[in-house]
Short mmCIF file of C-alpha atoms in Angstrom, two decimals:
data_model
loop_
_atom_site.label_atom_id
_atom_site.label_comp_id
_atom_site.label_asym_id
_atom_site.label_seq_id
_atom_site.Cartn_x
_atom_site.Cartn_y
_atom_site.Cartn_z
CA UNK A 1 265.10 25.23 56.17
CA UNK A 2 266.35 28.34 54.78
CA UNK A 3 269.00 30.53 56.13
CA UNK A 4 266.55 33.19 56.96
CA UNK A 5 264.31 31.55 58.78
CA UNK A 6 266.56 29.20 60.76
CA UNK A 7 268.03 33.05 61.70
CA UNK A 8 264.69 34.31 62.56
CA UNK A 9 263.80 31.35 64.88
CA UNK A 10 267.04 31.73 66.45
CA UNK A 11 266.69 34.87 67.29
CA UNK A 12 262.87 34.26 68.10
CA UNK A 13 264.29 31.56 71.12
CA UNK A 14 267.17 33.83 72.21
CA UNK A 15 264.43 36.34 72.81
CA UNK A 16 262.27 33.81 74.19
CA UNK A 17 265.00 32.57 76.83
CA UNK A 18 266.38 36.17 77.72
CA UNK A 19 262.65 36.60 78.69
CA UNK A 20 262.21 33.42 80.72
CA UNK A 21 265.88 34.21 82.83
CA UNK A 22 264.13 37.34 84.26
CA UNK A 23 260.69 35.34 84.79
CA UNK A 24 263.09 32.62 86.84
CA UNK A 25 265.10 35.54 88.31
CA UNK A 26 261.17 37.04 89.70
CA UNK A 27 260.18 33.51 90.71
CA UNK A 28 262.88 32.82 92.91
CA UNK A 29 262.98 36.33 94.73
CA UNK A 30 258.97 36.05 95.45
CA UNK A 31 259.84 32.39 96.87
CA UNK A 32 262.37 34.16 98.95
CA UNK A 33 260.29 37.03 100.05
CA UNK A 34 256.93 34.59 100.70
CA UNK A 35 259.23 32.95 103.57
CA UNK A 36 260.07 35.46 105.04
CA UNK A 37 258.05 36.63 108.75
CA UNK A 38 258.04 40.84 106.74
CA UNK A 39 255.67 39.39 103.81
CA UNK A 40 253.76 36.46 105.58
CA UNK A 41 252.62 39.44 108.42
CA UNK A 42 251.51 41.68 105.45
CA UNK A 43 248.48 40.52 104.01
CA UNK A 44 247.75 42.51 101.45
CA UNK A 45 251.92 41.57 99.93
CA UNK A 46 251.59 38.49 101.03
CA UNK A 47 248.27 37.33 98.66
CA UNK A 48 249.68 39.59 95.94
CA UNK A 49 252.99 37.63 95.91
CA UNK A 50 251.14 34.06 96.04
CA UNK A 51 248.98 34.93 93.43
CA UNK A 52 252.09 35.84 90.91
CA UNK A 53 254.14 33.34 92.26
CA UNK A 54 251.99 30.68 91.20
CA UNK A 55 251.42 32.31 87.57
CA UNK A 56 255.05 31.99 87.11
CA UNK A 57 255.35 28.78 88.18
CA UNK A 58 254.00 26.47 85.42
CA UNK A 59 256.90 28.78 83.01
CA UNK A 60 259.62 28.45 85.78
CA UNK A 61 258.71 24.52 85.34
CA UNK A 62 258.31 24.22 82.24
CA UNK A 63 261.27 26.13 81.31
CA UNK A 64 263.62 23.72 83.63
CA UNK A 65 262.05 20.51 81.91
CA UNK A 66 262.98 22.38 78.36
CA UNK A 67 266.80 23.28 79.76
CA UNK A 68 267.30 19.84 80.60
CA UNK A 69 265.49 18.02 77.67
CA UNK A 70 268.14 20.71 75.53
CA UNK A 71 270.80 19.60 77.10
CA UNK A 72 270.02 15.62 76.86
CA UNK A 73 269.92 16.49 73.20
CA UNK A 74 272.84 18.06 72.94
CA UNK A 75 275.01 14.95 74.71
CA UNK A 76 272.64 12.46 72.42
CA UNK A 77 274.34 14.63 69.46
CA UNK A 78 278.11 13.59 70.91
CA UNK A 79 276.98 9.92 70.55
CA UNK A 80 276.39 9.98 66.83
CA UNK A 81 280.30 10.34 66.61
CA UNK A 82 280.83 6.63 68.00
CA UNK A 83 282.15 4.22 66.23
CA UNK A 84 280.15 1.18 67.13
CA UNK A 85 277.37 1.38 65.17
CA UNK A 86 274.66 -0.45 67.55
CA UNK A 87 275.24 2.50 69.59
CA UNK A 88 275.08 5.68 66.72
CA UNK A 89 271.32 3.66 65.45
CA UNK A 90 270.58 4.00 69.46
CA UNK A 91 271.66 7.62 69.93
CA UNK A 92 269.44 8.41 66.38
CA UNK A 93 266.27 7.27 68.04
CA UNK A 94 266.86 8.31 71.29
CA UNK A 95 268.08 12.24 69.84
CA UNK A 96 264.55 12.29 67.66
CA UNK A 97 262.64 11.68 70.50
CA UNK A 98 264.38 14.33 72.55
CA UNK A 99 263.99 16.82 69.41
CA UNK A 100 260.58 16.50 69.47
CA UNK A 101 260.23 16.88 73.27
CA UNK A 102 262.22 20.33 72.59
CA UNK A 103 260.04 21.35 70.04
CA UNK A 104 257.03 20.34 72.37
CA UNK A 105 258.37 22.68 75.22
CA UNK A 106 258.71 25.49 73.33
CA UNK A 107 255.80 25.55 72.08
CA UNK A 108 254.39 24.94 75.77
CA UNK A 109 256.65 28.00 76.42
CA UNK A 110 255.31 30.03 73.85
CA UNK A 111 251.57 29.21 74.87
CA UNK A 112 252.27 30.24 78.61
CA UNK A 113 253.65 33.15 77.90
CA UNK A 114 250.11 34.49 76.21
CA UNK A 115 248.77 36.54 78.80
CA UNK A 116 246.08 34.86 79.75
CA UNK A 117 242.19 36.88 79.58
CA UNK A 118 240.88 37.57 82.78
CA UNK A 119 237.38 37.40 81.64
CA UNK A 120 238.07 33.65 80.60
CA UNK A 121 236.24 32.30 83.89
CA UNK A 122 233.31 34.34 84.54
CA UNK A 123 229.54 33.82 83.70
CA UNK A 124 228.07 35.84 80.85
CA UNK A 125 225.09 37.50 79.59
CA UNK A 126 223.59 36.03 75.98
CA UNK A 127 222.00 38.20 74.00
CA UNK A 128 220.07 37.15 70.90
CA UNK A 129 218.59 39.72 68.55
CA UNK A 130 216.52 39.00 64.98
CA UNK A 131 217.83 41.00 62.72
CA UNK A 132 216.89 41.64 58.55
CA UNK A 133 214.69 38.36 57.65
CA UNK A 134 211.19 39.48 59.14
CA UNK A 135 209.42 36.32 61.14
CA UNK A 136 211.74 33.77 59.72
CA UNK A 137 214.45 36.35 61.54
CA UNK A 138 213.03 35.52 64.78
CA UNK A 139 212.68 31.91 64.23
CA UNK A 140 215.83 32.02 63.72
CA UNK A 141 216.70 33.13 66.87
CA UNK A 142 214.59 30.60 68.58
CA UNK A 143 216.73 28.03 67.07
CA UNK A 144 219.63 29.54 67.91
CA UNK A 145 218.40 30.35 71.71
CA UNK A 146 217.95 26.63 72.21
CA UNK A 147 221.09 25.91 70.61
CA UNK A 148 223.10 27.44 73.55
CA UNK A 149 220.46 26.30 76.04
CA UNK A 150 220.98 22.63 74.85
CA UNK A 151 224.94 23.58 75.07
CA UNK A 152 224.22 24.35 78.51
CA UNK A 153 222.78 21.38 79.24
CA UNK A 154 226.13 19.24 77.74
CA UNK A 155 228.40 21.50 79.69
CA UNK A 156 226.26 21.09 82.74
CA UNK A 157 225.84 25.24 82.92
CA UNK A 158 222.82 27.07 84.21
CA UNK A 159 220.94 29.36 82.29
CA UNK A 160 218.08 31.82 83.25
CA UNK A 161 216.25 34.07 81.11
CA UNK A 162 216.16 37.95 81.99
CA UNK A 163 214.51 39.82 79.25
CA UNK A 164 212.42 38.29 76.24
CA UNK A 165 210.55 39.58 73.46
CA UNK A 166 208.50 37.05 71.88
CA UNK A 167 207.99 37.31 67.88
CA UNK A 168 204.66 36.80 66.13
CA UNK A 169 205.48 33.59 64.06
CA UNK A 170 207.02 32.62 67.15
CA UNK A 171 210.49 32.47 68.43
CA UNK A 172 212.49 35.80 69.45
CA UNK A 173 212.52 39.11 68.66
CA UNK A 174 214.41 39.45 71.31
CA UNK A 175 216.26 37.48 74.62
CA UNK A 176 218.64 38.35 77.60
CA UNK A 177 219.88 35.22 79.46
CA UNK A 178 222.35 34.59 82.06
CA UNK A 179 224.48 31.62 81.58
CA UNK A 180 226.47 30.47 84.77
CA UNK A 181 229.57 27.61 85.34
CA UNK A 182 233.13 27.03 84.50
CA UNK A 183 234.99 28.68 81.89
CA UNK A 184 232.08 30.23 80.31
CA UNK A 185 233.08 33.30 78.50
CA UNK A 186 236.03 31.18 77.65
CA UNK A 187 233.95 28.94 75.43
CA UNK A 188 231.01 31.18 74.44
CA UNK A 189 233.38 34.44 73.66
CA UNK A 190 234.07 33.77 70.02
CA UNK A 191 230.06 33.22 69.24
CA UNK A 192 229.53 37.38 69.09
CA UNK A 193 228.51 38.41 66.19
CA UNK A 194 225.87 37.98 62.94
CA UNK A 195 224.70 34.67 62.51
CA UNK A 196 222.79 34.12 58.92
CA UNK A 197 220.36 30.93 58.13
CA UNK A 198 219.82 30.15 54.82
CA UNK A 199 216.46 27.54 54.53
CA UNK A 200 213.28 27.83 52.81
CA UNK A 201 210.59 28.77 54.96
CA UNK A 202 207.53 26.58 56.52
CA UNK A 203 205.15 29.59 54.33
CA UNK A 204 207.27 29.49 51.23
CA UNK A 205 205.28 27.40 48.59
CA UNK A 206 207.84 27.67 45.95
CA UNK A 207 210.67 26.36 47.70
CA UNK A 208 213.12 29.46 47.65
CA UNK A 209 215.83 29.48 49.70
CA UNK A 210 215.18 32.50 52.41
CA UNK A 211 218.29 34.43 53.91
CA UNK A 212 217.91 35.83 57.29
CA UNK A 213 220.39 37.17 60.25
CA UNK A 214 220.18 37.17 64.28
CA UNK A 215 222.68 39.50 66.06
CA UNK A 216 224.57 37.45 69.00
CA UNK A 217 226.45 39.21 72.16
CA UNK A 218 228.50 37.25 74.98
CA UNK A 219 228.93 39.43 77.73
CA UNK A 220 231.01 39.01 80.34
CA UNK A 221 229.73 39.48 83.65
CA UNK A 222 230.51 42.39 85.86
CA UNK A 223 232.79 41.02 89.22
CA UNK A 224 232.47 43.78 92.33
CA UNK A 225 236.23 44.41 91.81
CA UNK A 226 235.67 45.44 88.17
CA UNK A 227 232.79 47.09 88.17
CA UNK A 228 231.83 50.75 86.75
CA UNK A 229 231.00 53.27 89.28
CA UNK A 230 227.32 54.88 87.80
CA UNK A 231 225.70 58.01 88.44
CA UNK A 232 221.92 57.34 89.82
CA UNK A 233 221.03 60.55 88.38
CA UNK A 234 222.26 59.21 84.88
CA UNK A 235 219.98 56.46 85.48
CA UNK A 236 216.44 56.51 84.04
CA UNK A 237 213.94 53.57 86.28
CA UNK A 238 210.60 52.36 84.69
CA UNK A 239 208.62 49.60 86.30
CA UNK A 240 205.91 47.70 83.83
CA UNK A 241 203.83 44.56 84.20
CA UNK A 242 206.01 41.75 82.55
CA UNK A 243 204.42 40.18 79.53
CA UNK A 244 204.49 36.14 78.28
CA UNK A 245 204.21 33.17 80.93
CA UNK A 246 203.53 33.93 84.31
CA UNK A 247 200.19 33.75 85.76
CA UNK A 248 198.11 35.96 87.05
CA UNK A 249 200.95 37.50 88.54
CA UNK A 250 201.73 39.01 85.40
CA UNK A 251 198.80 41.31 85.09
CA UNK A 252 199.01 42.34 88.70
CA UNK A 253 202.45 43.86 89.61
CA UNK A 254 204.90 46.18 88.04
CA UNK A 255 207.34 43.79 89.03
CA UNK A 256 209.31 43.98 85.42
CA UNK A 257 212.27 47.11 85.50
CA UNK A 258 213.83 49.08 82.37
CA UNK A 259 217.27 50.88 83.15
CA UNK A 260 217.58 53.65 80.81
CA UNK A 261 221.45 55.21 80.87
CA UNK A 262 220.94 58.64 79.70
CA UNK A 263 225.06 59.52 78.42
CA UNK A 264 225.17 56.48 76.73
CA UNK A 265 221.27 55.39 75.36
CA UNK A 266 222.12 52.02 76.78
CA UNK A 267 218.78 50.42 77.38
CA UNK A 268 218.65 46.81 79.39
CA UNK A 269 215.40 45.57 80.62
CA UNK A 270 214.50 42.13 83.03
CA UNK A 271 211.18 41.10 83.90
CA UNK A 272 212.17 37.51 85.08
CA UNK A 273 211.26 37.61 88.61
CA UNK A 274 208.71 38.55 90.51
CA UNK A 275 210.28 41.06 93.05
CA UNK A 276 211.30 44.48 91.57
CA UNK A 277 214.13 44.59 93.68
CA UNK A 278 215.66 41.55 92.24
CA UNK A 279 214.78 42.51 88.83
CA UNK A 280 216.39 45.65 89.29
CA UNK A 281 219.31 44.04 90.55
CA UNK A 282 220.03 41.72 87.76
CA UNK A 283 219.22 44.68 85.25
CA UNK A 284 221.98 46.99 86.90
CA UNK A 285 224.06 43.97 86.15
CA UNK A 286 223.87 43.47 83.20
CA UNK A 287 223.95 47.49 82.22
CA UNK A 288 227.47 47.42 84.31
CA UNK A 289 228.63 44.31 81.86
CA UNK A 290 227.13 46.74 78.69
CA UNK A 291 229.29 49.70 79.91
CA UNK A 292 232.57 47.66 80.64
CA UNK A 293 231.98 45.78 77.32
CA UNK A 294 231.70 49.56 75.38
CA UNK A 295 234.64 50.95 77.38
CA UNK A 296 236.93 47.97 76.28
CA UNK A 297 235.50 48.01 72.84
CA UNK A 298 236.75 51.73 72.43
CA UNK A 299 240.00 51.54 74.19
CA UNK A 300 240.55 48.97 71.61
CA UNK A 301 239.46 50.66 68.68
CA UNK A 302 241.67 53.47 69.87
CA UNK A 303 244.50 51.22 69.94
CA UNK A 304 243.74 50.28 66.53
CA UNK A 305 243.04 46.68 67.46
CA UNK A 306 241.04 44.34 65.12
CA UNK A 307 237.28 43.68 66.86
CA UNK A 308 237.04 40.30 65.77
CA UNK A 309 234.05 39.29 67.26
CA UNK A 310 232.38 42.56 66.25
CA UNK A 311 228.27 42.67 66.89
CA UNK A 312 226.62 44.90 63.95
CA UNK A 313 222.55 45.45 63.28
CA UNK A 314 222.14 42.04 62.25
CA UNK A 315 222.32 43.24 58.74
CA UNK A 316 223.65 39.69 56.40
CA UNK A 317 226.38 41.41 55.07
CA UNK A 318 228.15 41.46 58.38
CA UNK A 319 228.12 37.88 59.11
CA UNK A 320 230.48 35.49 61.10
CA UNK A 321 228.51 32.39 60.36
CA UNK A 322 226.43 30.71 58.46
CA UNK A 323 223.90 27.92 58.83
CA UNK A 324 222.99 26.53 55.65
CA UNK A 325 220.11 24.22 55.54
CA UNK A 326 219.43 22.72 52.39
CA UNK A 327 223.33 22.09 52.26
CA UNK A 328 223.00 20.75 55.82
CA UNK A 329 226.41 22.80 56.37
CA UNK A 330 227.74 24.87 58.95
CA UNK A 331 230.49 27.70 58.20
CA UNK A 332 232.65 30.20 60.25
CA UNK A 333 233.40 32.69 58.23
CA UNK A 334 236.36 34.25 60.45
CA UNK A 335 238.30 30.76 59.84
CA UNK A 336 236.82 29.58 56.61
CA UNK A 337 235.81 26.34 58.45
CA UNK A 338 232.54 24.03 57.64
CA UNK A 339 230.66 21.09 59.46
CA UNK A 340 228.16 18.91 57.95
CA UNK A 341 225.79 17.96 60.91
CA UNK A 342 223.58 21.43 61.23
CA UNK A 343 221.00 18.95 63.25
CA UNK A 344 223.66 17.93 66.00
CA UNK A 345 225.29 21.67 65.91
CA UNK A 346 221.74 23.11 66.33
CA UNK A 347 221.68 20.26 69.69
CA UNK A 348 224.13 22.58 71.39
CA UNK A 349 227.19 19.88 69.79
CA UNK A 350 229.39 23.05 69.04
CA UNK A 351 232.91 21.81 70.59
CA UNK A 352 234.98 20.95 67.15
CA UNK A 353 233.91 24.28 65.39
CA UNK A 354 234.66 26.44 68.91
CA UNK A 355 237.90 24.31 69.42
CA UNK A 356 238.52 25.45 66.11
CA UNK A 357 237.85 28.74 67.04
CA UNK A 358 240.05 29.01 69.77
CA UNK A 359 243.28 27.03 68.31
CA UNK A 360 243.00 29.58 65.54
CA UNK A 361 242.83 32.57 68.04
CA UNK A 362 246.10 30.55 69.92
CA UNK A 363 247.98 30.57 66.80
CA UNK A 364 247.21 34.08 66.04
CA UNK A 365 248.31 34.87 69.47
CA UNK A 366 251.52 33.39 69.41
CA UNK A 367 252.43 34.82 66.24
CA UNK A 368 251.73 38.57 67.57
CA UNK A 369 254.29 37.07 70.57
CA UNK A 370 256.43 35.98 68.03
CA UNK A 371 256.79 39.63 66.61
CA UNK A 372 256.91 41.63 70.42
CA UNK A 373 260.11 39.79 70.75
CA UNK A 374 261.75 38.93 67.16
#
């Protein structure tokens, strides 16, 4: 290891553990404060003070078992000096095992200290546009609709379609669905974006390889304690008779609502159920999630943050993924990383190329840390 960068990390874990002394410092006064009869009476304190207490516990911890593993090491190192050599070979394997447990910790450390994203646990909305690529555009989308439905099923999720607009070749032009369970933005947050297929068509009799795109948004769902206040005058309410499967019902009742907010153009539509009032519901849902999703996408382009998981028109050129048929290949294009089972992926088997996803995101994570405190 070179001088510089055995001074860097240095001064990287000096950071590091001035950071952690105020973090055990701020655990131990809110264990303090949460016995005493002042905080337990107050509510409001009181649940504010559990709630950080136990975020900072898992570092406090973890931090003590890294002290202590440090300073094992560090009395291994004085037994290398012995003379008997029996006991030097002994304090060799015994110091490499308490190395790596360092190294292990603070990297544990590191990873903790990522704060974590609040949306991580809550249901989203799927969205699943055709884009450029015609009718094989929104086959396309059918396949890739019953990719995350069949992911659903794995994960043991719920999902339930809002809004769909059938294509005429069949699949989607089109589809809103709820997906519901643990962790679910968590897992499905990296899959925003343009997905492109490249396969020859069923109605291509020369066997040319087609390109087409579908447009993919995750959105996470709205909570009560997050959501965006909206003006009922800003809001635009149209009631239709919802189209596809249904029954007679369908041809009967305007039971199907389209929100229209007027500042913004946002548009959302559901025609799932048959009550208006619960289809109006579910819409006004999923227009708060829109809005909160477009406020946090300009704050961050004002703070000059990369959009990652930006979703464009669909156009091919803007792609995050590709699903390659005749190569039977799978590739993120964000990580540069392929699988070769586009059967099994298209099954809803996603979990190697999204844990992929996310120890990439980890690593980029830590290394913005790395720089906040170097």
């Amino acid at each position: 290891m070179s001088l510089y960068l055995y001074n860097k990390q240095k001064i990287m874990l000096e950071a590091i553990l001035t950071r952690l002394e105020v973090i055990k410092e701020r655990f131990n006064f809110l264990e303090k404060e949460l016995s005493s009869s002042e905080v337990v009476n107050d509510h409001q304190t009181y649940v504010s003070y559990s709630k950080e207490y136990a975020g900072l516990k898992k570092i406090v911890e973890k931090y003590e078992e890294y002290r202590q593993n440090s300073e094992n090491t560090e009395s291994t190192k004085l037994l290398l000096e012995d003379p008997d050599a029996e006991i030097k070979a002994l304090a060799q394997e015994e110091l490499n095992i308490l190395v790596d447990k360092v190294r292990k910790n603070e990297l544990e450390i590191k990873q903790l200290l990522i704060p974590e994203n609040e949306d991580d646990q809550k249901d989203v909305f799927l969205e699943i546009r055709a884009g450029t690529g015609g009718d094989e555009a929104g086959l396309f989308a059918g396949n890739l609709f019953r990719m995350f439905t069949r992911l659903t099923e794995r994960k043991k999720w719920q999902i339930e379609v809002i809004n769909v607009r059938e294509s005429d070749k069949g699949g989607f032009k089109e589809i809103v669905a709820k997906i519901s369970g643990n962790e679910v933005y968590k897992y499905l947050k990296f899959e925003s974006g343009v997905h492109r297929v490249q396969r020859v068509p069923d109605t291509e009799s020369q066997g040319r390889v087609h390109t087409s795109a579908c447009s993919v948004a995750i959105l996470p769902e709205v909570e009560e304690l997050d959501q965006i206040e909206i003006d009922k005058s800003e809001i635009r309410v149209d009631t239709f008779r919802a189209s596809g499967a249904g029954g007679q019902h369908v041809n009967k009742t305007d039971s199907a609502v389209r929100l229209t907010h007027i500042p913004s153009g946002l548009v959302v539509e559901c025609q799932d159920g048959r009550s208006q009032h619960k289809n109006k519901a579910k819409a006004m849902t999923l227009l708060q999630s829109k809005l909160l999703e477009q406020a946090s996408n300009e704050q961050t382009e004002k703070m000059d943050v990369e959009r990652k998981n930006m979703v464009g028109s669909g156009d091919r050129s803007e792609k995050i993924r590709t699903y390659n048929f005749p190569q039977n290949r799978i590739t993120d294009h964000r990580i540069e990383f392929s699988i070769h089972s586009l059967e099994a992926f298209l099954d809803g088997d996603m979990d190697e190329m999204v844990q992929s996803l996310i120890e990439e995101n980890q690593s980029r994570l830590l290394t913005q840390l790395e720089k906040t405190l170097v």
